[in-house]
Short mmCIF file of C-alpha atoms and ligand atoms in Angstrom, two decimals:
data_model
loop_
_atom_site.label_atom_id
_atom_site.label_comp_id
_atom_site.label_asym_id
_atom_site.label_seq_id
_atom_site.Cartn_x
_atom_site.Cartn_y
_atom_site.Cartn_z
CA UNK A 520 13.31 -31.90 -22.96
CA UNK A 521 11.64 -32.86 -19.69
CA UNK A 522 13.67 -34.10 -16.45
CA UNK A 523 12.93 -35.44 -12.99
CA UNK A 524 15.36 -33.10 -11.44
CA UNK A 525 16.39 -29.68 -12.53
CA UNK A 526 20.34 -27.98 -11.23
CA UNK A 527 19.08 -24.96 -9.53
CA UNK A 528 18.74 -21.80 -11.28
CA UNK A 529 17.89 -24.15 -14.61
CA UNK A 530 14.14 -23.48 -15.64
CA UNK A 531 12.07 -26.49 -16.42
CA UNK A 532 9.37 -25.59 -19.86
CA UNK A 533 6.37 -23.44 -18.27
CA UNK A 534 4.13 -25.88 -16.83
CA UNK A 535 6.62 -29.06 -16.62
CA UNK A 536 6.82 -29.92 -12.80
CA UNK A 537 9.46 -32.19 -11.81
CA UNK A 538 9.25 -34.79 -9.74
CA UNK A 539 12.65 -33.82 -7.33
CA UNK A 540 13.62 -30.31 -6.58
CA UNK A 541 16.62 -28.94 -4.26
CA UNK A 542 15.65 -27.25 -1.04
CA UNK A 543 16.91 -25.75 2.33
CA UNK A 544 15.92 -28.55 4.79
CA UNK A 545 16.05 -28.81 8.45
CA UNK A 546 15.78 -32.12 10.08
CA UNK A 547 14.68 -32.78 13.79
CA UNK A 548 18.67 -35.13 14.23
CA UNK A 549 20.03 -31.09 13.22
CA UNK A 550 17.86 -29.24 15.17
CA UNK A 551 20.68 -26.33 16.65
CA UNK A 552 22.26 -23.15 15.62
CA UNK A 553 20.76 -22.27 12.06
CA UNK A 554 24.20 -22.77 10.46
CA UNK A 555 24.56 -26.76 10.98
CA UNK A 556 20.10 -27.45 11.02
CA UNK A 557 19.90 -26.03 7.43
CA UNK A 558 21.03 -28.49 4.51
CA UNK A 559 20.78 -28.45 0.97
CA UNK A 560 19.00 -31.80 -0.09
CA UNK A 561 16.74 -33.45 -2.45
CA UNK A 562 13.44 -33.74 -2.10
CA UNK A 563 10.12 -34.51 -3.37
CA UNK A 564 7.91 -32.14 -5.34
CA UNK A 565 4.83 -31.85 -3.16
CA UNK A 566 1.52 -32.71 -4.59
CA UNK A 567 -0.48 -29.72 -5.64
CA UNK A 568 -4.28 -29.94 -3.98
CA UNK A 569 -7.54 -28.50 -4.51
CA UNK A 570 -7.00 -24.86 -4.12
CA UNK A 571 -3.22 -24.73 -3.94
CA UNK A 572 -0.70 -22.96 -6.18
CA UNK A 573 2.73 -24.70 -6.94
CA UNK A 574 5.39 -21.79 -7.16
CA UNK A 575 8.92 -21.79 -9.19
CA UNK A 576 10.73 -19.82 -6.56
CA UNK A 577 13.09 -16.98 -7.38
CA UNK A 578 13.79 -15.79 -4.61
CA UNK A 579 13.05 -16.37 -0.61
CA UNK A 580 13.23 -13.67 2.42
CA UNK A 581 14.75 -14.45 5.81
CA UNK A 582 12.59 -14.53 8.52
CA UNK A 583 13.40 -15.41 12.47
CA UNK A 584 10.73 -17.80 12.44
CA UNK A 585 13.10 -20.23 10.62
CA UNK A 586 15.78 -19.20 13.79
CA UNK A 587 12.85 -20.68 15.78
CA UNK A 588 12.36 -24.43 13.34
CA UNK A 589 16.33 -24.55 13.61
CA UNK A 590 16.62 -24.13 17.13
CA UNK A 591 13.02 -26.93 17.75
CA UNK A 592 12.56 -24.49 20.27
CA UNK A 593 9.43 -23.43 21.38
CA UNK A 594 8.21 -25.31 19.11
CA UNK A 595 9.75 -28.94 17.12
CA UNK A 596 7.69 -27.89 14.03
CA UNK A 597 7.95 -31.63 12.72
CA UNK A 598 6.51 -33.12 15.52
CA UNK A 599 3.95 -30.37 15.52
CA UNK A 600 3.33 -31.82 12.04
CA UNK A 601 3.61 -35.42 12.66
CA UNK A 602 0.92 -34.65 15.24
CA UNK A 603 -1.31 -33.32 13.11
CA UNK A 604 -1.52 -37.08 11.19
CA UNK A 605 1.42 -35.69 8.38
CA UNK A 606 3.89 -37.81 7.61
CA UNK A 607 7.04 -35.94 6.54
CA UNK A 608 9.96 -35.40 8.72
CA UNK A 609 11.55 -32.64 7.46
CA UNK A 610 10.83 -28.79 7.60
CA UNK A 611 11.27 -26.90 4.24
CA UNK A 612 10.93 -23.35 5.94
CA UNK A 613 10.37 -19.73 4.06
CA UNK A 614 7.41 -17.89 4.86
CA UNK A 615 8.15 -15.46 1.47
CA UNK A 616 8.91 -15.25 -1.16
CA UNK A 617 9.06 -14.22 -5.08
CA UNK A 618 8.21 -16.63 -8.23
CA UNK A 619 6.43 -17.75 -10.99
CA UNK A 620 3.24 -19.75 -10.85
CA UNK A 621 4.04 -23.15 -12.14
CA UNK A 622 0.66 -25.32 -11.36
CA UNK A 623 -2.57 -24.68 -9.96
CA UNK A 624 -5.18 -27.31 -8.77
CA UNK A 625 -8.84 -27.61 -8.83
CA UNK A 626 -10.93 -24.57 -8.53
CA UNK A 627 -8.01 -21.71 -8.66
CA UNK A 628 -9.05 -19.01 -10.47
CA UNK A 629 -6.99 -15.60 -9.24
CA UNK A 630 -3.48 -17.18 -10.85
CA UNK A 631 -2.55 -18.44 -13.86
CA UNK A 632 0.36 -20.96 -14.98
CA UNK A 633 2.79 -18.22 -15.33
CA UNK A 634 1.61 -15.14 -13.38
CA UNK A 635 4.96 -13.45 -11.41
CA UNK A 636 3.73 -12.98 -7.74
CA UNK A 637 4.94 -12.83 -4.20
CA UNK A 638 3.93 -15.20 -1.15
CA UNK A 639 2.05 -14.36 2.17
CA UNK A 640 3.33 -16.22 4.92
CA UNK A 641 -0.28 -16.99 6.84
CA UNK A 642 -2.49 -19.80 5.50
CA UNK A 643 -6.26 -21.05 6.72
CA UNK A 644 -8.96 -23.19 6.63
CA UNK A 645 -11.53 -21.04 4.08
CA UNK A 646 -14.39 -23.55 5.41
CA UNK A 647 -13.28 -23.01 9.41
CA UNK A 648 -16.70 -22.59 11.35
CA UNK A 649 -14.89 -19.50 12.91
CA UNK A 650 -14.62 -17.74 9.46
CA UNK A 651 -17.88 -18.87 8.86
CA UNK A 652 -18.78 -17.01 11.41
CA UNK A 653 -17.53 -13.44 10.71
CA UNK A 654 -13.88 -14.19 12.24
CA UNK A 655 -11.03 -12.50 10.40
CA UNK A 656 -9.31 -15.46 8.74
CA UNK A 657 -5.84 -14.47 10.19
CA UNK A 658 -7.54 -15.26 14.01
CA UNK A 659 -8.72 -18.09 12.88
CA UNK A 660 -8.08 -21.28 14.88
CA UNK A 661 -6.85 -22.62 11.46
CA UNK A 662 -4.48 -19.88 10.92
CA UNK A 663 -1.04 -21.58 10.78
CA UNK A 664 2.51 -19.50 9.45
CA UNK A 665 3.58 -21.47 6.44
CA UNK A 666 6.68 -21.96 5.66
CA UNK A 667 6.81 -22.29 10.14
CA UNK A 668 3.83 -24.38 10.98
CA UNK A 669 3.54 -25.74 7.71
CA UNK A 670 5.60 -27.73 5.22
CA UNK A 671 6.81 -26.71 1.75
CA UNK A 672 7.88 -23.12 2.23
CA UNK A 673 10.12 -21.02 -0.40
CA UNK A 674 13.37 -22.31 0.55
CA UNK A 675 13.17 -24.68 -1.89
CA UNK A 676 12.98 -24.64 -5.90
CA UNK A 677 8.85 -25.16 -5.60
CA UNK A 678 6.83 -24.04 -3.01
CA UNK A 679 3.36 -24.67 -2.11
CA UNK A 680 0.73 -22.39 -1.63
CA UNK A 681 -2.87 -21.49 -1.22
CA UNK A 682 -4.05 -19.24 -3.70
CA UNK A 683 -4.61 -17.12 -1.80
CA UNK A 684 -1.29 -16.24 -0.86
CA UNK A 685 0.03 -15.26 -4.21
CA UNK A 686 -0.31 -11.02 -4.53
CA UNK A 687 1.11 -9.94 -7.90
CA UNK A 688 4.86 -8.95 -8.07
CA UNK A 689 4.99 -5.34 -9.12
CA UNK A 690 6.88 -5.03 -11.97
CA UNK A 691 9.19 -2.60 -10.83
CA UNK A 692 10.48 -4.96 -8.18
CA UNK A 693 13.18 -7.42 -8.43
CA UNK A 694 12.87 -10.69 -6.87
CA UNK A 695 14.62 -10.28 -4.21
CA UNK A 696 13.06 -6.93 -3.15
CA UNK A 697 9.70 -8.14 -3.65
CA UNK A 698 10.95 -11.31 -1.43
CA UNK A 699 11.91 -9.85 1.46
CA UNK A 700 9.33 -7.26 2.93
CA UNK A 701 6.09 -8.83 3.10
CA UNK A 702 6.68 -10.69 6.22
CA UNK A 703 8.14 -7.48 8.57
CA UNK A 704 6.22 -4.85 6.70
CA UNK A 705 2.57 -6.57 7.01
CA UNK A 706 3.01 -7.39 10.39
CA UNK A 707 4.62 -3.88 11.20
CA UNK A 708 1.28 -2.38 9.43
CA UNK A 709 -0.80 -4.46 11.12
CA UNK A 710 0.72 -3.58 14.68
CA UNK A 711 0.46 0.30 14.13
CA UNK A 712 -2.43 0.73 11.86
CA UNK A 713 -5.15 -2.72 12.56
CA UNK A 714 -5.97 -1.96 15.88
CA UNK A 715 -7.84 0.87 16.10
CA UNK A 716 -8.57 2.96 18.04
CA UNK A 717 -4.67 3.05 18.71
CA UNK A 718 -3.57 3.89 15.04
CA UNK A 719 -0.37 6.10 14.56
CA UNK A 720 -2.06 9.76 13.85
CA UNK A 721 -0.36 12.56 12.95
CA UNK A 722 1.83 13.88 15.54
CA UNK A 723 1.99 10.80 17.21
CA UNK A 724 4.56 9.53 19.25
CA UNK A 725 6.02 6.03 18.66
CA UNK A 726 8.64 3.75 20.29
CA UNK A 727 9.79 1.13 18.12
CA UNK A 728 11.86 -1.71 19.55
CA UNK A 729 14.62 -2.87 17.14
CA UNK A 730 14.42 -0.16 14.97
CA UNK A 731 17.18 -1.48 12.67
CA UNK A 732 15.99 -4.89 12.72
CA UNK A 733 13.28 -5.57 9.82
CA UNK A 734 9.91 -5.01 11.46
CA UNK A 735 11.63 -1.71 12.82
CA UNK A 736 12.53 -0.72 9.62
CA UNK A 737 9.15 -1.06 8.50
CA UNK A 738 7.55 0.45 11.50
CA UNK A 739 10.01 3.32 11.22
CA UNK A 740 8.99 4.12 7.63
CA UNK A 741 5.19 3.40 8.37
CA UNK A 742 5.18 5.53 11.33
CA UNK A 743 6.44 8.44 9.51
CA UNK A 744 3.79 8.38 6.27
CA UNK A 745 1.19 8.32 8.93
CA UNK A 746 2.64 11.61 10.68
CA UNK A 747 3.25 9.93 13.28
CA UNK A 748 6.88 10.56 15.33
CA UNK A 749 8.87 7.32 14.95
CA UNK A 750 11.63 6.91 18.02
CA UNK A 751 14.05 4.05 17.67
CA UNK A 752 15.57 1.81 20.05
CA UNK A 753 19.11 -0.07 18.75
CA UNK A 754 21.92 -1.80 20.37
CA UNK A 755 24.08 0.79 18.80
CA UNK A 756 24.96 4.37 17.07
CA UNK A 757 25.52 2.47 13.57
CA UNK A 758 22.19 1.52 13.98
CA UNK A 759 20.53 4.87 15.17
CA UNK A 760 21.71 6.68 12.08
CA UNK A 761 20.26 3.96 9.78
CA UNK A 762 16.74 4.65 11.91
CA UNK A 763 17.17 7.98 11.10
CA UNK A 764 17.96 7.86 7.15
CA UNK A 765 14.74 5.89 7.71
CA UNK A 766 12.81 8.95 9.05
CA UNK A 767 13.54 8.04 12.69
CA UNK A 768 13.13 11.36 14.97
CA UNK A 769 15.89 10.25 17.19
CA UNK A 770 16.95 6.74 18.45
CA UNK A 771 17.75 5.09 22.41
CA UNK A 772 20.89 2.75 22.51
CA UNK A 773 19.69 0.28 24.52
CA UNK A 774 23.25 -0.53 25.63
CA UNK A 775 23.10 2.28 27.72
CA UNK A 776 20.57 0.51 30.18
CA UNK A 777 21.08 -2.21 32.56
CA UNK A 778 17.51 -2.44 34.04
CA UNK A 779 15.99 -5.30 31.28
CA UNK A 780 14.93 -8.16 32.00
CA UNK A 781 12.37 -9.23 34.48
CA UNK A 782 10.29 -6.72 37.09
CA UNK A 783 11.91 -7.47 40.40
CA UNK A 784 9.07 -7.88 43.29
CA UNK A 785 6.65 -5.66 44.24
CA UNK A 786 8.06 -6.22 47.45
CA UNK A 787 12.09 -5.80 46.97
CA UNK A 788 11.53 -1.88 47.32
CA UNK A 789 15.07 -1.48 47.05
CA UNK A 790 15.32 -3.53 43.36
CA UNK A 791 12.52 -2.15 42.27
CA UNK A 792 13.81 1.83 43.27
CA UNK A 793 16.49 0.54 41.22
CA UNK A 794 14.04 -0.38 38.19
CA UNK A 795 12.15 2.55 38.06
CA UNK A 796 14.94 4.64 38.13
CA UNK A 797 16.32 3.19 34.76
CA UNK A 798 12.84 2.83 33.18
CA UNK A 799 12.41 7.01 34.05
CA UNK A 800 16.09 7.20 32.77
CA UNK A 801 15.08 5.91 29.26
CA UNK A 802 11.68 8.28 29.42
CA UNK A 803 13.53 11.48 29.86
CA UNK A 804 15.62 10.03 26.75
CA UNK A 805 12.28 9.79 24.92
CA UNK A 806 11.08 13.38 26.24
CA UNK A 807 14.76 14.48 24.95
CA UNK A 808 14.41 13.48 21.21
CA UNK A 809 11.03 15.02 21.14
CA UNK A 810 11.85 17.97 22.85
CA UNK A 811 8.74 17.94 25.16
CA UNK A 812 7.31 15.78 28.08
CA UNK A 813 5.46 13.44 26.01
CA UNK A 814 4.93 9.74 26.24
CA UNK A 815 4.66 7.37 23.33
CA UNK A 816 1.08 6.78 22.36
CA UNK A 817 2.19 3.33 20.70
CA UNK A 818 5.07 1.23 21.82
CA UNK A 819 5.92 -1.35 18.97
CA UNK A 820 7.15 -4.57 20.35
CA UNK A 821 8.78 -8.08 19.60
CA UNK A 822 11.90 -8.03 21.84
CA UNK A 823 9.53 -9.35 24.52
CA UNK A 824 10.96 -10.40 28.30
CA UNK A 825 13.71 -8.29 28.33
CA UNK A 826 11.65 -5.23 27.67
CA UNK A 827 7.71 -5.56 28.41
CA UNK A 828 8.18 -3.85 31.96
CA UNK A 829 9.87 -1.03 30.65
CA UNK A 830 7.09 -0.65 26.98
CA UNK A 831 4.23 -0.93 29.43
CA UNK A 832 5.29 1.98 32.13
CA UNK A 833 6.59 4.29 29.21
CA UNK A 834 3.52 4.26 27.19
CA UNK A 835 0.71 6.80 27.62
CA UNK A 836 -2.10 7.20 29.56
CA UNK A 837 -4.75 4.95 27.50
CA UNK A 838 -1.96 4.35 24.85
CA UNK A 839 -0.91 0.60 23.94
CA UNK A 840 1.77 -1.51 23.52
CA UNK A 841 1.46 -3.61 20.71
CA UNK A 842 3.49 -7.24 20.30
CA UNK A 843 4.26 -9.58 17.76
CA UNK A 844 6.42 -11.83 19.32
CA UNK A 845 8.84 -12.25 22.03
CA UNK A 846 12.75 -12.74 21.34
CA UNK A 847 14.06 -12.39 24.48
CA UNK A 848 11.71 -14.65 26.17
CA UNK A 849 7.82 -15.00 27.08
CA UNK A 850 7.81 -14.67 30.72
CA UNK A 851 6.95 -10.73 30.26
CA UNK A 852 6.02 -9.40 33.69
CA UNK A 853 3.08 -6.60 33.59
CA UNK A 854 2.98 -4.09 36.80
CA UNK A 855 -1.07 -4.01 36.48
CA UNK A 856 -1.19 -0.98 38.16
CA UNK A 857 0.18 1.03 35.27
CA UNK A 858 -2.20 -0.98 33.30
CA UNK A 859 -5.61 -0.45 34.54
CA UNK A 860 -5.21 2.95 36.58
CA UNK A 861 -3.52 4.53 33.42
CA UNK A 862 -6.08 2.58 31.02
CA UNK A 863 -3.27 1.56 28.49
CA UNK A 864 -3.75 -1.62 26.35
CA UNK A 865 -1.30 -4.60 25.92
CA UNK A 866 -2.05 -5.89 22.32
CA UNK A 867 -1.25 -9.35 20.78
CA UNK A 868 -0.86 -8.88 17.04
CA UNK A 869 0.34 -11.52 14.63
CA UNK A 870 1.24 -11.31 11.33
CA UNK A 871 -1.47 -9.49 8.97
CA UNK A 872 -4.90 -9.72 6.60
CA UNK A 873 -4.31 -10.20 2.66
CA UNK A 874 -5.80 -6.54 2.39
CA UNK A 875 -3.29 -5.75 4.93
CA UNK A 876 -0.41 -6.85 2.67
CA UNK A 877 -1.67 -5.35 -0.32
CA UNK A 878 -1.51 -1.71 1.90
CA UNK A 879 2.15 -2.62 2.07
CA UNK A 880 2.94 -4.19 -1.15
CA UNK A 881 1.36 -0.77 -2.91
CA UNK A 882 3.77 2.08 -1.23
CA UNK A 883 6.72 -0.73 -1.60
CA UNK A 884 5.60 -0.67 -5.70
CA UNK A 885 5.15 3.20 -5.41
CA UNK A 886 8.57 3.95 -4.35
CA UNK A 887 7.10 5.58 -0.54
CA UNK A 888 7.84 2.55 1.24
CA UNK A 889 11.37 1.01 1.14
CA UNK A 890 11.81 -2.86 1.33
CA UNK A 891 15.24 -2.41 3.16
CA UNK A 892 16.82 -4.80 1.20
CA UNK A 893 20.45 -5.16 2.73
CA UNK A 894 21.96 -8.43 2.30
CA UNK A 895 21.48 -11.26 -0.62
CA UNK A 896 22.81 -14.49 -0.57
CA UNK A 897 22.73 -17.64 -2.90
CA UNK A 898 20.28 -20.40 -1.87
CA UNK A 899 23.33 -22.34 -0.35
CA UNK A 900 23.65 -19.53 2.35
CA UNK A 901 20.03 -20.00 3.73
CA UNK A 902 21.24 -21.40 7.38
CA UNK A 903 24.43 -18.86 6.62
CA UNK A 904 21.59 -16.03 6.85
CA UNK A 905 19.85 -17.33 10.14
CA UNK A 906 22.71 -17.58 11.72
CA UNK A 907 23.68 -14.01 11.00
CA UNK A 908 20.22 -13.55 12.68
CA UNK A 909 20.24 -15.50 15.55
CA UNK A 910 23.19 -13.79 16.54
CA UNK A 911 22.16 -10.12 16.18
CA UNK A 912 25.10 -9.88 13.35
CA UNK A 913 22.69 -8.97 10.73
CA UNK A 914 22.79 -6.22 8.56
CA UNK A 915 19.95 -3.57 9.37
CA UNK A 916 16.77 -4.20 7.27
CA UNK A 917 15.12 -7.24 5.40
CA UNK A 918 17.23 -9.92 3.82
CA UNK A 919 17.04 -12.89 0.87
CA UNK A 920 18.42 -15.41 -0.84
CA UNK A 921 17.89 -15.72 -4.43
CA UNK A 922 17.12 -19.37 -4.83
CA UNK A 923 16.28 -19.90 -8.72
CA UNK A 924 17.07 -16.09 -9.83
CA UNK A 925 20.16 -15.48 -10.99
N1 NAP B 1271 4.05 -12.50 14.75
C1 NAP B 1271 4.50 -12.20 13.55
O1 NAP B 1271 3.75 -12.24 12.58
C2 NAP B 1271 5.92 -11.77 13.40
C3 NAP B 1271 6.37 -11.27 12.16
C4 NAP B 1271 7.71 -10.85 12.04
C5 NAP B 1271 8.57 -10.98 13.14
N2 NAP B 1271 8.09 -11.50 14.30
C6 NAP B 1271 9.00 -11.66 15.46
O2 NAP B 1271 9.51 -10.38 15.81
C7 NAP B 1271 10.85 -10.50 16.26
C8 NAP B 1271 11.74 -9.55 15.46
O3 NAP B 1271 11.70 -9.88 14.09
P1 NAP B 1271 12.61 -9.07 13.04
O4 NAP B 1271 12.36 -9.68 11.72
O5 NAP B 1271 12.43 -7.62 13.21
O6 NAP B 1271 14.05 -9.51 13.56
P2 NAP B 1271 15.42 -8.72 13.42
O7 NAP B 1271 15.63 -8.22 12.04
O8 NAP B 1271 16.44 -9.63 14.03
O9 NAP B 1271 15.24 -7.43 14.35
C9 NAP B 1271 14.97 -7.52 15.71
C10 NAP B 1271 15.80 -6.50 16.45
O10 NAP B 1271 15.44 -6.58 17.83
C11 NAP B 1271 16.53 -6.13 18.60
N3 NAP B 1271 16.70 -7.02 19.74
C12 NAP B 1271 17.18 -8.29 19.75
N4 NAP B 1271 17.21 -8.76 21.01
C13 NAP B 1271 16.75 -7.77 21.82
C14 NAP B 1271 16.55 -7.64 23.20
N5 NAP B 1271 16.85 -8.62 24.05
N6 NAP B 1271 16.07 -6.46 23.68
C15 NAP B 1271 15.77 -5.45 22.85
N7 NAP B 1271 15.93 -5.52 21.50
C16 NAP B 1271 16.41 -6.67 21.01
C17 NAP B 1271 17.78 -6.15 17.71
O11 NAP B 1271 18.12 -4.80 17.45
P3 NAP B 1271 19.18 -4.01 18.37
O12 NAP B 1271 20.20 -5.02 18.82
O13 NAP B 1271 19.73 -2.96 17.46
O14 NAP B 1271 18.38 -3.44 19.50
C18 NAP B 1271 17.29 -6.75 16.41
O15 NAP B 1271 17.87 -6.13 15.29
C19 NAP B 1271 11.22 -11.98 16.14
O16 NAP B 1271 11.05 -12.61 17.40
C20 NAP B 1271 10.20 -12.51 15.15
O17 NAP B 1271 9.95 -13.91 15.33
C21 NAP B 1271 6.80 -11.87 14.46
#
């Protein structure tokens, strides 16, 4: 028996795609606080194009990206849309996630109708005159975050896809574990191992910001199979000791510090005295858990404003400091006099290549690399989860919510 709308958890025959489905939506009239922008609805089945996948999800990971499309801050992802000539006005967010292939269109030939995989949060234009052109598709102009940017992410009982976003699910994996990794340990991989010449190498020194949090769990873990010394910075000692089951060397309450935020002027000698002498303060800590005068060679970032200034001066001499995004803010100010007479490198880095999430997806399968899974929660607590997030209350690690798994 065939319906239009299936109760979720309730499998429709292989193949059969409905025409409703329920989903996590946020609407620009709820934009606010994840808790009250997130509502369960019902929706339309999107259309499945040339090239696209249609995916019966199990099971979605949390991501703060979908803190950002709550919030419409920086960016009212509908509008965005709407801009861009589409017409819905709704944001189905998820940017991974676990399931079963349920339809492909025209000309997909790496899935099948019920292959198990997991989802890559980055999609592009294959045909973009930049890719033509030798670019790495992930810096392409037509790179966009799905499930962010684009419409018809895994919170939802079918998401859509380009095919190729879909890796295989290892086996070994449950759907929530092979749900919520991809996103933090990708771009984590990316950050410490895509931008050479500043790979982590053995013996390596490494600050990682938000070492808890999920790309710091990654990064911690990463940091370590590479030989490289991972040093965590948390908000507090609950925290550090999770960093160091992880493999962390040490870990830095931040808590301790009062000098984040902004640089104060050049010219305020007496604020900036002030500054330095904090920023020195938390490099002697560093020097402490390694037990020698030694700087960090790469400086893992995301936490942004609050703690550029600080990133930048610690680093070494011609080491870099490597960013994916920017929680606390974007105005990040750079004292370019560390920069260019110490010859470090401030690096943008944003999510990660396909070949870049099959080096993660691997050690996850292998059992070197651990997902981090700390928290699940039914498909009703999606905005339940952000919030958690937006408010630093999260549990250390990735999270999920199983959406058609049991
Ligand atoms: N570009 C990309 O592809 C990409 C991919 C993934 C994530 N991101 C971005 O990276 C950021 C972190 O993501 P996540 O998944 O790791 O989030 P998360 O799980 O919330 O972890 C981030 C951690 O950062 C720390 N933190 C928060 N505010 C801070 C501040 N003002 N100063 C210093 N540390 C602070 C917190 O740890 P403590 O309180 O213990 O210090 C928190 O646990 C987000 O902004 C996200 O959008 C970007």
């Amino acid at each position: 028996m065939t319906a239009d709308l299936y109760a979720i958890g309730d499998k429709p025959p292989l193949g059969h795609v409905p025409a409703r489905m329920h989903a996590a939506v946020i609407r620009p009239e709820r934009y606010g606080e994840p808790e009250g922008a997130f509502s369960m609805e019902v929706v339309d089945v999107p259309r499945v194009r040339r090239g696209q996948v249609l995916v019966y999800v199990m099971a979605a990971g949390i991501n703060y990206n979908n803190v950002w499309s709550s919030l419409g801050y920086p960016l009212d992802v509908v509008a965005a849309r709407r801009r861009r000539g589409q017409s819905e006005n709704f944001h189905i967010g998820g940017t991974e996630g676990s399931g079963i292939v349920w339809a492909v269109g025209e000309a997909v030939t790496s899935v099948s109708v019920g292959d198990e995989v997991m989802l890559s949060g980055a999609t592009w234009d294959e045909c973009a005159a930049d890719i033509r052109l030798g670019a790495e598709p992930i810096t392409s102009a037509t790179r966009s975050a799905w499930g962010y940017e684009s419409n018809y992410g895994s919170f939802a009982q079918f998401a859509l896809v380009s095919d190729y976003q879909c890796h295989p699910k290892p086996a070994n994996l449950s759907w929530e574990k092979s749900a919520c990794f991809l996103s933090t340990a990708a771009t984590a991989y990316r950050q410490l191992c895509g931008w050479a010449p500043h790979t982590v190498e053995p013996g390596d020194p490494v600050l990682i910001r938000g070492g808890a949090g999920g790309l710091g769990s990654m990064a911690i873990q990463i940091a370590r199979i590479r030989g490289g010394i991972p040093i965590a910075v948390v908000s507090d000692e609950e925290r550090g000791s999770y960093c160091r089951a992880l493999g962390a060397q040490g870990f830095i309450n931040r808590t301790e510090f009062d000098h984040w935020g902004r640089l104060p002027d050049i010219s305020d000698g007496e604020a900036m005295t002030a500054w330095l002498a904090g920023a020195r303060r938390f490099g002697e800590r560093v020097w402490h858990i390694l037990g020698e005068r030694r700087a960090p060679r790469i400086v893992l970032e995301h936490s942004g404003q609050d703690t550029i200034p600080t990133s930048l001066y610690l680093c070494d001499n011609a080491g870099t400091v490597v960013i994916c995004g920017g929680t606390s803010g974007y105005n990040a100010d750079v004292d370019l006099r560390y920069l260019w007479m110490r010859q470090k490198r401030l690096q943008g880095s944003h999510y990660a290549s396909i070949r870049q999430c099959r080096q993660v997806i691997a050690p996850v399968a292998g059992g070197q690399l651990d997902p981090c899974l700390s928290w699940v929660g039914t498909f009703e607590e999606t905005g339940r989860a952000h919030q958690l997030m937006y408010e630093n209350q999260h549990p250390p690690g990735n999270m999920a919510v199983r959406v058609n798994a049991p």
